[in-house]
GROMACS .gro file of C-alpha atoms in nm:
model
  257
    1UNK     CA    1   9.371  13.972   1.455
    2UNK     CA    2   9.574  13.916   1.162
    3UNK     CA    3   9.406  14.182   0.957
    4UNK     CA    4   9.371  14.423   1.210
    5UNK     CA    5   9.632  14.686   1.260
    6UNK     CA    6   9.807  14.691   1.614
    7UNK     CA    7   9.701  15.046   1.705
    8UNK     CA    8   9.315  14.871   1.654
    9UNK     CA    9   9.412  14.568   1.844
   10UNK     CA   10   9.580  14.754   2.117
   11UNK     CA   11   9.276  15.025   2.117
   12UNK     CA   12   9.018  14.744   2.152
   13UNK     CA   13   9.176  14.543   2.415
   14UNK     CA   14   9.205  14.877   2.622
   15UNK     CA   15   8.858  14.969   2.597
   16UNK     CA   16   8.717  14.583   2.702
   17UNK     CA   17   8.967  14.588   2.989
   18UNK     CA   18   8.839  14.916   3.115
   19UNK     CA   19   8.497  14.782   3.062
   20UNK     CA   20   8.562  14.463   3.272
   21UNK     CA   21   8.719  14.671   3.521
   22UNK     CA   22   8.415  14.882   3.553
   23UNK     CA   23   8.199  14.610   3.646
   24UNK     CA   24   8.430  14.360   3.851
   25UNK     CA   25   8.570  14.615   4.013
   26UNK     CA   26   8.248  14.808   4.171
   27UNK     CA   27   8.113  14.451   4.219
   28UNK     CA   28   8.408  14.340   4.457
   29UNK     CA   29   8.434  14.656   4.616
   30UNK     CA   30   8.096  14.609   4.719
   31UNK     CA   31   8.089  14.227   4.795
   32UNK     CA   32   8.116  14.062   5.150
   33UNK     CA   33   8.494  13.876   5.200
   34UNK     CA   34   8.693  14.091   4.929
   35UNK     CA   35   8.578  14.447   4.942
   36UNK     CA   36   8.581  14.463   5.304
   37UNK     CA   37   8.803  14.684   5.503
   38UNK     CA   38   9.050  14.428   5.631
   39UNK     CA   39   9.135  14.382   5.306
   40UNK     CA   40   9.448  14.561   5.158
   41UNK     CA   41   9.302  14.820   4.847
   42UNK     CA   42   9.619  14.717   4.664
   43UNK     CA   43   9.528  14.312   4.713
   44UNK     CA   44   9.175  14.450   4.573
   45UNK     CA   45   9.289  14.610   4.310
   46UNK     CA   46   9.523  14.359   4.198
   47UNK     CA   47   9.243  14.037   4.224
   48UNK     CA   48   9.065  14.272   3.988
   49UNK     CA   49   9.306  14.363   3.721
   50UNK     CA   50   9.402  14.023   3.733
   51UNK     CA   51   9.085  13.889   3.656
   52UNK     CA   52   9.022  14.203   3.448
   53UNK     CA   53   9.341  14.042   3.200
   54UNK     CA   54   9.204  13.722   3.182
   55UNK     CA   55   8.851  13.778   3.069
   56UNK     CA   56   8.955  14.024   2.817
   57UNK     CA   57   8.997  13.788   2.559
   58UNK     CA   58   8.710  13.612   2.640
   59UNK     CA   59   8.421  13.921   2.734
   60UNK     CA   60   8.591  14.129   2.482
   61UNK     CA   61   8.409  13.952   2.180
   62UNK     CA   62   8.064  14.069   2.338
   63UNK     CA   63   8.103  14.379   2.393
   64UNK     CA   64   7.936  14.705   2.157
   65UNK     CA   65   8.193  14.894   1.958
   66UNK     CA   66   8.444  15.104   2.067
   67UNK     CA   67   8.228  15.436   2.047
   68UNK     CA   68   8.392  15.721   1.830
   69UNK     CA   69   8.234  16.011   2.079
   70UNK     CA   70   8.400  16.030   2.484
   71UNK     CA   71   8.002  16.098   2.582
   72UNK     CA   72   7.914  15.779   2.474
   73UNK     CA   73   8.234  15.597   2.647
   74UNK     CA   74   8.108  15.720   2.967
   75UNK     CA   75   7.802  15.646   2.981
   76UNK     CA   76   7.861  15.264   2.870
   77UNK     CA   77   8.134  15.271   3.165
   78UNK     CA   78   7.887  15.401   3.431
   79UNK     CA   79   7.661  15.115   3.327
   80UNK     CA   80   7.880  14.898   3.393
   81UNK     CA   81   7.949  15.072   3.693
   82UNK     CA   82   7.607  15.052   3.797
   83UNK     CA   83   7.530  14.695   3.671
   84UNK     CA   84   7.852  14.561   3.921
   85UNK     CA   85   7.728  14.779   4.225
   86UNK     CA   86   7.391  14.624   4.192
   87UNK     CA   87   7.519  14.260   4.175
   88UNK     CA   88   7.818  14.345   4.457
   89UNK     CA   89   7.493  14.496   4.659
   90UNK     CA   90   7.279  14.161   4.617
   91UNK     CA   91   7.532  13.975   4.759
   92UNK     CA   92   7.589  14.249   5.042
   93UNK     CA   93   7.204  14.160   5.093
   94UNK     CA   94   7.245  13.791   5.130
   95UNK     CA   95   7.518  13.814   5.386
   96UNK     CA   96   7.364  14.112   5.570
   97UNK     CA   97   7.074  13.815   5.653
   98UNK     CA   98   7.304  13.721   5.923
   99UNK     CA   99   7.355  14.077   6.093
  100UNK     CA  100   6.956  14.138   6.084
  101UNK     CA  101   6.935  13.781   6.250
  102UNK     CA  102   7.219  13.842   6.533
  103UNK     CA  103   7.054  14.177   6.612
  104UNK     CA  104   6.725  14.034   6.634
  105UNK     CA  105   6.897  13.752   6.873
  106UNK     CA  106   7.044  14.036   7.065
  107UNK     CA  107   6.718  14.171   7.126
  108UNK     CA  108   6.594  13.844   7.267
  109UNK     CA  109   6.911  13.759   7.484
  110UNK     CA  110   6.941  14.066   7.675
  111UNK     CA  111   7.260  14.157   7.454
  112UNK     CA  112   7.118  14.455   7.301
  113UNK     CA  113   7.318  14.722   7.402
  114UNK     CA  114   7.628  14.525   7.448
  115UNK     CA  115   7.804  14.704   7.069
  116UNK     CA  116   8.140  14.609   6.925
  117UNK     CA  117   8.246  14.699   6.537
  118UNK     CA  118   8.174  14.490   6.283
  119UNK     CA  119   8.413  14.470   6.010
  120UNK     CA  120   8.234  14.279   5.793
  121UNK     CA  121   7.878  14.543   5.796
  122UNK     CA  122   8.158  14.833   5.884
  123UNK     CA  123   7.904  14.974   6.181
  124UNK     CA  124   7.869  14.915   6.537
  125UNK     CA  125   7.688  14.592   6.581
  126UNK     CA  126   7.584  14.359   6.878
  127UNK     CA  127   7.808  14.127   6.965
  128UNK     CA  128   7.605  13.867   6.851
  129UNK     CA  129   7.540  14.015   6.502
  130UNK     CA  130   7.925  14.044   6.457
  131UNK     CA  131   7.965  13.653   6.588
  132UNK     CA  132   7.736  13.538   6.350
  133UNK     CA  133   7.874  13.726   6.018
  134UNK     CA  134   8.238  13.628   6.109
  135UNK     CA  135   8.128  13.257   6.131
  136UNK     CA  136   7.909  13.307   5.821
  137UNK     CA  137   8.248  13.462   5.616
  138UNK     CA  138   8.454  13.195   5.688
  139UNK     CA  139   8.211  12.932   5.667
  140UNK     CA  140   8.140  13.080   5.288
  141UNK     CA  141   8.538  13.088   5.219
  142UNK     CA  142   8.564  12.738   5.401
  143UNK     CA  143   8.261  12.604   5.162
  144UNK     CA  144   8.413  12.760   4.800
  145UNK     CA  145   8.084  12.959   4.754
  146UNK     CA  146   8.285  13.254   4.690
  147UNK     CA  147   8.356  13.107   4.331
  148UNK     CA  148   8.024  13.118   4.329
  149UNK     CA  149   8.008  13.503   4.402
  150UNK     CA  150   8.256  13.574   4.120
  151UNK     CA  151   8.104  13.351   3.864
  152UNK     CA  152   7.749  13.522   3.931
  153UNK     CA  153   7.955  13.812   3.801
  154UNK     CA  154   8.062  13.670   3.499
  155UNK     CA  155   7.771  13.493   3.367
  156UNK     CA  156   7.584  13.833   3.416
  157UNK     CA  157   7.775  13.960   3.092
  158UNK     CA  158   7.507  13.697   2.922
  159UNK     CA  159   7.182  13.872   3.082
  160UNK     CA  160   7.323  14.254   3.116
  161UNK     CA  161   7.478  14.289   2.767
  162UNK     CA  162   7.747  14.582   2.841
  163UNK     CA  163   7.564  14.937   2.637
  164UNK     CA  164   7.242  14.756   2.645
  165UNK     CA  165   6.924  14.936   2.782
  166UNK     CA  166   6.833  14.805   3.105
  167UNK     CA  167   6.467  14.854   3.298
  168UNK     CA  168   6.534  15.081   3.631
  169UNK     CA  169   6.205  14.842   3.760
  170UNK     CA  170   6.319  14.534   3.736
  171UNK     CA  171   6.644  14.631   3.892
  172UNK     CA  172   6.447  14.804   4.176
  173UNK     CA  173   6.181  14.487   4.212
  174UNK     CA  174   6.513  14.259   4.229
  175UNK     CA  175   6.676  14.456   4.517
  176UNK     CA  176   6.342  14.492   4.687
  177UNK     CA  177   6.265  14.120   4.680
  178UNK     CA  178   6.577  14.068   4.831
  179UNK     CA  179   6.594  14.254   5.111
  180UNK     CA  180   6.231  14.154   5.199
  181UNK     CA  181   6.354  13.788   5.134
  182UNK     CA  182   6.659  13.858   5.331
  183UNK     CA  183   6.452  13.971   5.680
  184UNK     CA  184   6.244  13.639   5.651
  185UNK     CA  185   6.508  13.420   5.610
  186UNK     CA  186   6.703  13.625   5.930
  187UNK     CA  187   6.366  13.587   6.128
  188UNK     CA  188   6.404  13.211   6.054
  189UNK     CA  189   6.765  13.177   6.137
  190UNK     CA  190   6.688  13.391   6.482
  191UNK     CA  191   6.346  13.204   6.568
  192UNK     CA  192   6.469  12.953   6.847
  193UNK     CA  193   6.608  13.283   7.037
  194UNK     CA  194   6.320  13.478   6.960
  195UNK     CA  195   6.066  13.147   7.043
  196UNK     CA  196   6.259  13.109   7.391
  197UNK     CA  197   6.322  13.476   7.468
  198UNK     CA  198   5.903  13.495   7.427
  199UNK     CA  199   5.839  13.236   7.644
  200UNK     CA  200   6.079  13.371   7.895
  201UNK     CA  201   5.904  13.704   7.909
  202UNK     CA  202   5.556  13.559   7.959
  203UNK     CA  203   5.675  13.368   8.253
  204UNK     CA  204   5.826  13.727   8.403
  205UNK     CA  205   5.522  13.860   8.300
  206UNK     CA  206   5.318  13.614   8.527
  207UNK     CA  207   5.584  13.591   8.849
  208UNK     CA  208   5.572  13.977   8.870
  209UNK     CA  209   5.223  13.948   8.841
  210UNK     CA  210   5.219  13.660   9.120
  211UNK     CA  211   5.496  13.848   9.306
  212UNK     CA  212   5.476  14.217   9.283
  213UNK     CA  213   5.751  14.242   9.550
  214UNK     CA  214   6.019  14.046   9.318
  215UNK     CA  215   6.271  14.242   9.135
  216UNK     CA  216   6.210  14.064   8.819
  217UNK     CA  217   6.462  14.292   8.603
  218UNK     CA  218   6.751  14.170   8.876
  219UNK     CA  219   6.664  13.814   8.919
  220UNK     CA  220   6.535  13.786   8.498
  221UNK     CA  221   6.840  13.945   8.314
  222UNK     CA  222   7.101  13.722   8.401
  223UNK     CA  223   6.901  13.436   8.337
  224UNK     CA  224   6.779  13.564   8.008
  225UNK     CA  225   7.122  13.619   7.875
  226UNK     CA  226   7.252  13.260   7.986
  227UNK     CA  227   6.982  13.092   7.831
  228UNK     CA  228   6.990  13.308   7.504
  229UNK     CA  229   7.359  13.152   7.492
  230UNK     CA  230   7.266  12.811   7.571
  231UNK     CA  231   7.015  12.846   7.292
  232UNK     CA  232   7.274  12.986   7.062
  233UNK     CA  233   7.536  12.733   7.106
  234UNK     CA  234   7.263  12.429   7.051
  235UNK     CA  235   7.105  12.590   6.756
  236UNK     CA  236   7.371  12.769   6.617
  237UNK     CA  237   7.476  12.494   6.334
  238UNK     CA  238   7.109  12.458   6.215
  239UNK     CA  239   7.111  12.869   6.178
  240UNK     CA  240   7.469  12.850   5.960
  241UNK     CA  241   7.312  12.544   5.762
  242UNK     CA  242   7.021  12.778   5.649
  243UNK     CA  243   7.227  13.058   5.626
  244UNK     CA  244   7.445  12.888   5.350
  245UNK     CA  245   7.183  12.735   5.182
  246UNK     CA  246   7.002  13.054   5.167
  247UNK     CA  247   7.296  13.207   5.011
  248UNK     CA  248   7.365  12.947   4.804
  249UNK     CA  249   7.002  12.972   4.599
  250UNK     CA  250   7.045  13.321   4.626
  251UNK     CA  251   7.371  13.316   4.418
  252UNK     CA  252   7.219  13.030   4.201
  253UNK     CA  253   6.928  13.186   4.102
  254UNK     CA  254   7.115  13.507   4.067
  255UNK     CA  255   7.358  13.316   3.791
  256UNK     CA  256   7.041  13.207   3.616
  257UNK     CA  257   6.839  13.534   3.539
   0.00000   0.00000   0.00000
C-alpha cells in the first residue's frame, strides 16, 4: 500500500467492494431467512454492505485486475451476479424441501385446498406447507446454521475464482441434483402422512365396497384430517430432525466443492 498512489488504492478497493457486493448481495436476496419479504430492503442492504466492507480487505487480494475497458467490468460483475444467484438458489432449494413435503402432507390429510400465504416461498401454500417452513426458519436461526449459509458464500470465492470461466453444465447438473435430491428427501420427511393417509384410503375403499349405502366422503373426511394431525404432531420432530440434517450436508458439501 505504501507504494501505491491513493487514487490506485482508492480505485481498487472500489472495484473489490462492488465485486463482493455483486455476489453477496444476489446471494442474500435470494436466500431463505434474509432475502425474504418480511425483511426490511434497507436491513438487507445494510447486512450486505456491511459484510461487503469487511471482506474487502480480505477477497480483494484474489480478485483479477481492475479491467481498463467498462465491457469487461460488466461482464466480471454479472458473473458474480450469476455465481451468488446460483448459490442464494441452492439454498432456496434446500429449504423449499419443506414446502414440497407440507404440500404432499396436505394432500394426504384432507388439507389440500385449505391455502394461506406463505412468506417464506412468497405463494399461496397449504397451511401445512407454510407450518412446516416457519418451524424449519426458526429452527435454522435457533440452530446457527445460518452462519453456515453465509460462510458457504464465502468459501465459494476459493472454487468460483471471480472473472474465471465457469462450465454452464456443471452449474446446471448441480441445480438439477438438487432439486431431484430435494423431492426425495420431502417424500421422506412426509412418509408417515402419506403411509397413514394410504392405509386410510384402502380401508374407505373396502367399507364403500362393503357398504355401498355409506356416505364415505361425509363420515371419511373428518376423520382423515384428525388423524393426519395426530400423525403430524407425533412425527413432526423426527421430520424437523431430517430436515436440518438434510440441510446441514447440503450446506456442508456445498462449502466443500
Amino acid at each position: 500500500i505504501a507504494g501505491m498512489s491513493l487514487d490506485a488504492f482508492l480505485s481498487g478497493s472500489v472495484y473489490a467492494f462492488v465485486l463482493i457486493i455483486a455476489r453477496f448481495g444476489t446471494a442474500i436476496m435470494l436466500m431463505p431467512g434474509f432475502g425474504d419479504i418480511y425483511v426490511s430492503p434497507r436491513i438487507r442492504l445494510a447486512l450486505v454492505m456491511m459484510i461487503a466492507l469487511i471482506l474487502t480487505p480480505v477477497i480483494g487480494p484474489i480478485l483479477p485486475p481492475e479491467p481498463a475497458a467498462p465491457a469487461a467490468l460488466l461482464k466480471i460483475v454479472a458473473s458474480e451476479v450469476f455465481v451468488g444467484a446460483f448459490l442464494g438458489g441452492l439454498i432456496r432449494v434446500l429449504v423449499g424441501t419443506l414446502t414440497t413435503a407440507g404440500t404432499v402432507i396436505a394432500y394426504h390429510a384432507g388439507a389440500a385446498n385449505a391455502l394461506i400465504f406463505d412468506p417464506i416461498a412468497v405463494q399461496q401454500s397449504s397451511v401445512y406447507a407454510t407450518f412446516l417452513t416457519n418451524i424449519g426458519m426458526v429452527l435454522i436461526f435457533v440452530t446457527d446454521l445460518h452462519h453456515l449459509m453465509l460462510n458457504a458464500i464465502y468459501d465459494s470465492y476459493t472454487v468460483m475464482v471471480p472473472g474465471a470461466l465457469f462450465s454452464m453444465g456443471s452449474f446446471s447438473d448441480a441445480f438439477t441434483y438438487k432439486v431431484m435430491e430435494s423431492f426425495e428427501v420431502a417424500m421422506r420427511i412426509a412418509s408417515p402422512v402419506v403411509v397413514s393417509g394410504v392405509t386410510f384410503y384402502v380401508g374407505l375403499g373396502l367399507l364403500s365396497r362393503l357398504m355401498p349405502q355409506m356416505q364415505v366422503f361425509f363420515i371419511g373426511l373428518p376423520i382423515q384430517i384428525l388423524l393426519g394431525l395426530s400423525v403430524l404432531a407425533v412425527s413432526l420432530p423426527i421430520m424437523m430432525y431430517t430436515f436440518l440434517a438434510y440441510f446441514e450436508e447440503g450446506l456442508i458439501l456445498l462449502l466443500r466443492t
